[in-house]
Amino acid sequence: MSHYEERLENDLTRIRNSVSDMAAKVETAVKNAMHALQTGNHKLAAATILADHPINRDMRRIDQLCHGFIALHLPSAGHLRLLSSVIRANIELERIGDYAVTIARESLQLPSPPSGPLATELERVGSETQIMLRQAIASFNELNADKARATMVLEEQMENDLDLVYAELMANDERDAVKNLLTIFAVFTQLQRVADQAKNLCEETVF
């Protein structure tokens, strides 16, 4: 391997490691936001909101690394294809971080943690969303197209399940609980968006 080729591979590895580190922070943000919501832990919710700043910084740094790589190495089609996916994945991960912040902020609006059937649905949908996100990140880090395709299938089932949850929320006639229901509705919407972005991440892997 020539010195140039070694430098190219080292720079590419640096980019992929940076994406992996950012993805780990995003996954933790979603996990913490849901835990804060389910337990009423306002301190954790606030910490999750603040933890979004490093994620945003990572996004900007990865974007700079990618464009710097292109300018320096004038990459071949294969490397350019990978960088194109990384740039899009970088944006998708940053958005997931934003969704985690929204969930954390919504949790601060609730007087107490969700309970009853809604709590059960939040636990189920939240768990499924996090599993899908974890698998999507793993498939991207490993450049595993088969794992990505298998993960994308989960999104369609989740979308169908969420349609049922939304219908149940809209049917609730307890007017004094409308504000809390709207908050829970917003959380489910953010989880759906996380799943959508996880699917996009899988599509970048397949690409």
mmCIF file of C-alpha atoms in Angstrom:
data_model
loop_
_atom_site.group_PDB
_atom_site.id
_atom_site.type_symbol
_atom_site.label_atom_id
_atom_site.label_comp_id
_atom_site.label_asym_id
_atom_site.label_seq_id
_atom_site.Cartn_x
_atom_site.Cartn_y
_atom_site.Cartn_z
ATOM 1 C CA MET A 1 0.000 0.000 0.000
ATOM 2 C CA SER A 2 1.417 3.371 -1.005
ATOM 3 C CA HIS A 3 1.688 6.293 1.413
ATOM 4 C CA TYR A 4 -1.186 8.018 -0.389
ATOM 5 C CA GLU A 5 -3.403 4.939 -0.170
ATOM 6 C CA GLU A 6 -2.579 4.523 3.514
ATOM 7 C CA ARG A 7 -3.478 8.140 4.223
ATOM 8 C CA LEU A 8 -6.726 7.793 2.267
ATOM 9 C CA GLU A 9 -7.739 4.719 4.248
ATOM 10 C CA ASN A 10 -6.796 6.360 7.541
ATOM 11 C CA ASP A 11 -8.884 9.437 6.714
ATOM 12 C CA LEU A 12 -11.817 7.251 5.702
ATOM 13 C CA THR A 13 -11.524 5.245 8.913
ATOM 14 C CA ARG A 14 -11.511 8.496 10.891
ATOM 15 C CA ILE A 15 -14.772 9.527 9.230
ATOM 16 C CA ARG A 16 -16.435 6.166 9.850
ATOM 17 C CA ASN A 17 -15.293 6.142 13.487
ATOM 18 C CA SER A 18 -16.659 9.654 13.941
ATOM 19 C CA VAL A 19 -20.046 8.570 12.574
ATOM 20 C CA SER A 20 -20.016 5.542 14.861
ATOM 21 C CA ASP A 21 -19.289 7.737 17.899
ATOM 22 C CA MET A 22 -22.044 10.182 16.954
ATOM 23 C CA ALA A 23 -24.501 7.336 16.399
ATOM 24 C CA ALA A 24 -23.755 5.991 19.885
ATOM 25 C CA LYS A 25 -24.563 9.404 21.376
ATOM 26 C CA VAL A 26 -27.810 9.570 19.405
ATOM 27 C CA GLU A 27 -28.840 6.087 20.515
ATOM 28 C CA THR A 28 -28.145 7.046 24.132
ATOM 29 C CA ALA A 29 -30.165 10.254 23.710
ATOM 30 C CA VAL A 30 -33.255 8.345 22.559
ATOM 31 C CA LYS A 31 -32.832 5.806 25.363
ATOM 32 C CA ASN A 32 -32.469 8.520 28.018
ATOM 33 C CA ALA A 33 -35.363 10.592 26.653
ATOM 34 C CA MET A 34 -37.704 7.605 26.837
ATOM 35 C CA HIS A 35 -36.472 6.648 30.303
ATOM 36 C CA ALA A 36 -37.014 10.222 31.512
ATOM 37 C CA LEU A 37 -40.538 10.171 30.096
ATOM 38 C CA GLN A 38 -41.450 6.802 31.580
ATOM 39 C CA THR A 39 -40.056 7.542 35.048
ATOM 40 C CA GLY A 40 -40.774 11.260 35.349
ATOM 41 C CA ASN A 41 -37.053 11.947 35.759
ATOM 42 C CA HIS A 42 -36.882 15.656 34.935
ATOM 43 C CA LYS A 43 -33.169 15.842 35.730
ATOM 44 C CA LEU A 44 -32.430 13.208 33.079
ATOM 45 C CA ALA A 45 -34.736 14.971 30.619
ATOM 46 C CA ALA A 46 -32.839 18.224 31.082
ATOM 47 C CA ALA A 47 -29.490 16.436 30.721
ATOM 48 C CA THR A 48 -30.714 14.825 27.496
ATOM 49 C CA ILE A 49 -31.603 18.229 26.080
ATOM 50 C CA LEU A 50 -28.153 19.605 26.918
ATOM 51 C CA ALA A 51 -26.459 16.507 25.481
ATOM 52 C CA ASP A 52 -27.763 17.447 22.043
ATOM 53 C CA HIS A 53 -25.126 20.173 21.697
ATOM 54 C CA PRO A 54 -22.214 17.708 21.321
ATOM 55 C CA ILE A 55 -24.265 15.788 18.746
ATOM 56 C CA ASN A 56 -24.738 18.959 16.720
ATOM 57 C CA ARG A 57 -21.013 19.662 16.939
ATOM 58 C CA ASP A 58 -20.272 16.115 15.762
ATOM 59 C CA MET A 59 -22.582 16.611 12.795
ATOM 60 C CA ARG A 60 -20.758 19.748 11.700
ATOM 61 C CA ARG A 61 -17.339 18.138 12.200
ATOM 62 C CA ILE A 62 -18.257 15.041 10.174
ATOM 63 C CA ASP A 63 -19.598 17.241 7.397
ATOM 64 C CA GLN A 64 -16.269 19.102 7.325
ATOM 65 C CA LEU A 65 -14.313 15.827 7.328
ATOM 66 C CA CYS A 66 -16.322 14.493 4.386
ATOM 67 C CA HIS A 67 -15.955 17.589 2.260
ATOM 68 C CA GLY A 68 -12.291 17.849 3.197
ATOM 69 C CA PHE A 69 -11.782 14.222 2.135
ATOM 70 C CA ILE A 70 -13.397 14.891 -1.240
ATOM 71 C CA ALA A 71 -11.293 18.006 -1.830
ATOM 72 C CA LEU A 72 -8.047 16.309 -0.778
ATOM 73 C CA HIS A 73 -8.364 12.857 -2.286
ATOM 74 C CA LEU A 74 -10.690 13.338 -5.276
ATOM 75 C CA PRO A 75 -12.105 9.893 -4.422
ATOM 76 C CA SER A 76 -13.051 7.178 -6.888
ATOM 77 C CA ALA A 77 -16.663 6.197 -7.508
ATOM 78 C CA GLY A 78 -16.691 3.630 -4.708
ATOM 79 C CA HIS A 79 -15.368 5.970 -2.037
ATOM 80 C CA LEU A 80 -17.515 8.817 -3.311
ATOM 81 C CA ARG A 81 -20.593 6.601 -3.007
ATOM 82 C CA LEU A 82 -19.679 5.812 0.598
ATOM 83 C CA LEU A 83 -19.093 9.483 1.434
ATOM 84 C CA SER A 84 -22.425 10.409 -0.110
ATOM 85 C CA SER A 85 -24.113 7.917 2.219
ATOM 86 C CA VAL A 86 -22.148 9.185 5.210
ATOM 87 C CA ILE A 87 -23.171 12.792 4.530
ATOM 88 C CA ARG A 88 -26.849 11.835 4.389
ATOM 89 C CA ALA A 89 -26.576 9.520 7.401
ATOM 90 C CA ASN A 90 -24.921 12.342 9.328
ATOM 91 C CA ILE A 91 -27.988 14.526 8.769
ATOM 92 C CA GLU A 92 -30.354 11.689 9.671
ATOM 93 C CA LEU A 93 -28.559 10.986 12.939
ATOM 94 C CA GLU A 94 -28.627 14.679 13.868
ATOM 95 C CA ARG A 95 -32.391 14.718 13.288
ATOM 96 C CA ILE A 96 -32.861 11.694 15.527
ATOM 97 C CA GLY A 97 -30.989 13.601 18.213
ATOM 98 C CA ASP A 98 -33.476 16.439 17.754
ATOM 99 C CA TYR A 99 -36.381 14.000 18.141
ATOM 100 C CA ALA A 100 -34.881 12.769 21.416
ATOM 101 C CA VAL A 101 -34.743 16.381 22.610
ATOM 102 C CA THR A 102 -38.407 16.851 21.738
ATOM 103 C CA ILE A 103 -39.357 13.722 23.692
ATOM 104 C CA ALA A 104 -37.355 14.985 26.670
ATOM 105 C CA ARG A 105 -39.065 18.375 26.486
ATOM 106 C CA GLU A 106 -42.495 16.776 26.258
ATOM 107 C CA SER A 107 -41.715 14.685 29.343
ATOM 108 C CA LEU A 108 -41.132 17.907 31.265
ATOM 109 C CA GLN A 109 -44.702 18.966 30.468
ATOM 110 C CA LEU A 110 -46.282 15.937 32.132
ATOM 111 C CA PRO A 111 -47.292 16.255 35.805
ATOM 112 C CA SER A 112 -46.581 12.535 36.274
ATOM 113 C CA PRO A 113 -45.259 9.630 34.191
ATOM 114 C CA PRO A 114 -47.718 7.936 31.799
ATOM 115 C CA SER A 115 -49.679 5.070 33.311
ATOM 116 C CA GLY A 116 -52.110 2.350 32.277
ATOM 117 C CA PRO A 117 -52.532 1.296 28.635
ATOM 118 C CA LEU A 118 -50.681 4.361 27.329
ATOM 119 C CA ALA A 119 -47.637 3.515 29.409
ATOM 120 C CA THR A 120 -47.745 -0.030 28.057
ATOM 121 C CA GLU A 121 -47.918 1.206 24.465
ATOM 122 C CA LEU A 122 -45.111 3.691 25.052
ATOM 123 C CA GLU A 123 -42.943 0.921 26.483
ATOM 124 C CA ARG A 124 -43.652 -1.343 23.511
ATOM 125 C CA VAL A 125 -43.279 1.244 20.743
ATOM 126 C CA GLY A 126 -40.291 2.855 22.426
ATOM 127 C CA SER A 127 -38.554 -0.493 22.765
ATOM 128 C CA GLU A 128 -39.259 -1.452 19.150
ATOM 129 C CA THR A 129 -38.015 1.929 17.936
ATOM 130 C CA GLN A 130 -34.781 1.618 19.868
ATOM 131 C CA ILE A 131 -34.203 -1.907 18.582
ATOM 132 C CA MET A 132 -34.713 -0.707 15.014
ATOM 133 C CA LEU A 133 -32.372 2.234 15.554
ATOM 134 C CA ARG A 134 -29.716 -0.009 17.106
ATOM 135 C CA GLN A 135 -29.899 -2.433 14.194
ATOM 136 C CA ALA A 136 -29.848 0.387 11.641
ATOM 137 C CA ILE A 137 -26.727 1.871 13.215
ATOM 138 C CA ALA A 138 -25.044 -1.534 13.369
ATOM 139 C CA SER A 139 -25.835 -2.242 9.724
ATOM 140 C CA PHE A 140 -24.381 1.123 8.682
ATOM 141 C CA ASN A 141 -21.255 0.739 10.806
ATOM 142 C CA GLU A 142 -20.696 -2.749 9.392
ATOM 143 C CA LEU A 143 -21.789 -1.779 5.855
ATOM 144 C CA ASN A 144 -24.092 -4.797 6.065
ATOM 145 C CA ALA A 145 -26.792 -4.442 3.397
ATOM 146 C CA ASP A 146 -28.565 -7.676 4.384
ATOM 147 C CA LYS A 147 -28.979 -6.522 7.982
ATOM 148 C CA ALA A 148 -30.187 -3.144 6.713
ATOM 149 C CA ARG A 149 -32.852 -4.745 4.494
ATOM 150 C CA ALA A 150 -34.061 -6.913 7.382
ATOM 151 C CA THR A 151 -34.287 -3.853 9.636
ATOM 152 C CA MET A 152 -36.298 -1.833 7.113
ATOM 153 C CA VAL A 153 -39.093 -4.388 7.307
ATOM 154 C CA LEU A 154 -39.657 -3.422 10.946
ATOM 155 C CA GLU A 155 -40.630 0.146 10.016
ATOM 156 C CA GLU A 156 -43.741 -0.867 8.078
ATOM 157 C CA GLN A 157 -45.090 -2.932 10.976
ATOM 158 C CA MET A 158 -44.374 -0.099 13.401
ATOM 159 C CA GLU A 159 -46.220 2.365 11.185
ATOM 160 C CA ASN A 160 -49.306 0.119 11.208
ATOM 161 C CA ASP A 161 -49.120 -0.226 14.998
ATOM 162 C CA LEU A 162 -48.833 3.527 15.450
ATOM 163 C CA ASP A 163 -51.929 4.110 13.330
ATOM 164 C CA LEU A 164 -53.860 2.024 15.871
ATOM 165 C CA VAL A 165 -52.343 3.944 18.781
ATOM 166 C CA TYR A 166 -53.284 7.291 17.219
ATOM 167 C CA ALA A 167 -56.865 6.070 16.721
ATOM 168 C CA GLU A 168 -57.095 5.126 20.401
ATOM 169 C CA LEU A 169 -55.735 8.497 21.485
ATOM 170 C CA MET A 170 -58.232 10.378 19.339
ATOM 171 C CA ALA A 171 -61.096 8.304 20.778
ATOM 172 C CA ASN A 172 -60.309 9.299 24.353
ATOM 173 C CA ASP A 173 -63.120 11.472 25.709
ATOM 174 C CA GLU A 174 -61.562 12.543 29.012
ATOM 175 C CA ARG A 175 -61.445 16.264 28.331
ATOM 176 C CA ASP A 176 -59.434 17.040 31.443
ATOM 177 C CA ALA A 177 -56.665 14.797 30.114
ATOM 178 C CA VAL A 178 -56.513 16.354 26.640
ATOM 179 C CA LYS A 179 -53.281 18.250 27.326
ATOM 180 C CA ASN A 180 -51.529 15.127 28.570
ATOM 181 C CA LEU A 181 -52.857 13.128 25.628
ATOM 182 C CA LEU A 182 -51.494 15.699 23.195
ATOM 183 C CA THR A 183 -48.113 15.390 24.889
ATOM 184 C CA ILE A 184 -48.177 11.594 24.533
ATOM 185 C CA PHE A 185 -49.343 11.990 20.938
ATOM 186 C CA ALA A 186 -46.303 14.175 20.269
ATOM 187 C CA VAL A 187 -44.014 11.533 21.778
ATOM 188 C CA PHE A 188 -45.437 8.777 19.575
ATOM 189 C CA THR A 189 -44.946 11.059 16.581
ATOM 190 C CA GLN A 190 -41.283 11.569 17.487
ATOM 191 C CA LEU A 191 -40.818 7.807 17.840
ATOM 192 C CA GLN A 192 -42.316 7.339 14.398
ATOM 193 C CA ARG A 193 -39.860 9.891 13.025
ATOM 194 C CA VAL A 194 -36.973 8.073 14.697
ATOM 195 C CA ALA A 195 -38.113 4.879 12.971
ATOM 196 C CA ASP A 196 -38.368 6.731 9.652
ATOM 197 C CA GLN A 197 -34.820 8.043 9.985
ATOM 198 C CA ALA A 198 -33.586 4.604 11.038
ATOM 199 C CA LYS A 199 -35.098 3.249 7.835
ATOM 200 C CA ASN A 200 -33.340 5.998 5.881
ATOM 201 C CA LEU A 201 -30.090 4.988 7.553
ATOM 202 C CA CYS A 202 -30.673 1.440 6.356
ATOM 203 C CA GLU A 203 -31.303 2.712 2.848
ATOM 204 C CA GLU A 204 -27.958 4.540 2.944
ATOM 205 C CA THR A 205 -26.309 1.250 3.913
ATOM 206 C CA VAL A 206 -27.916 -0.571 0.984
ATOM 207 C CA PHE A 207 -26.903 2.302 -1.327
#
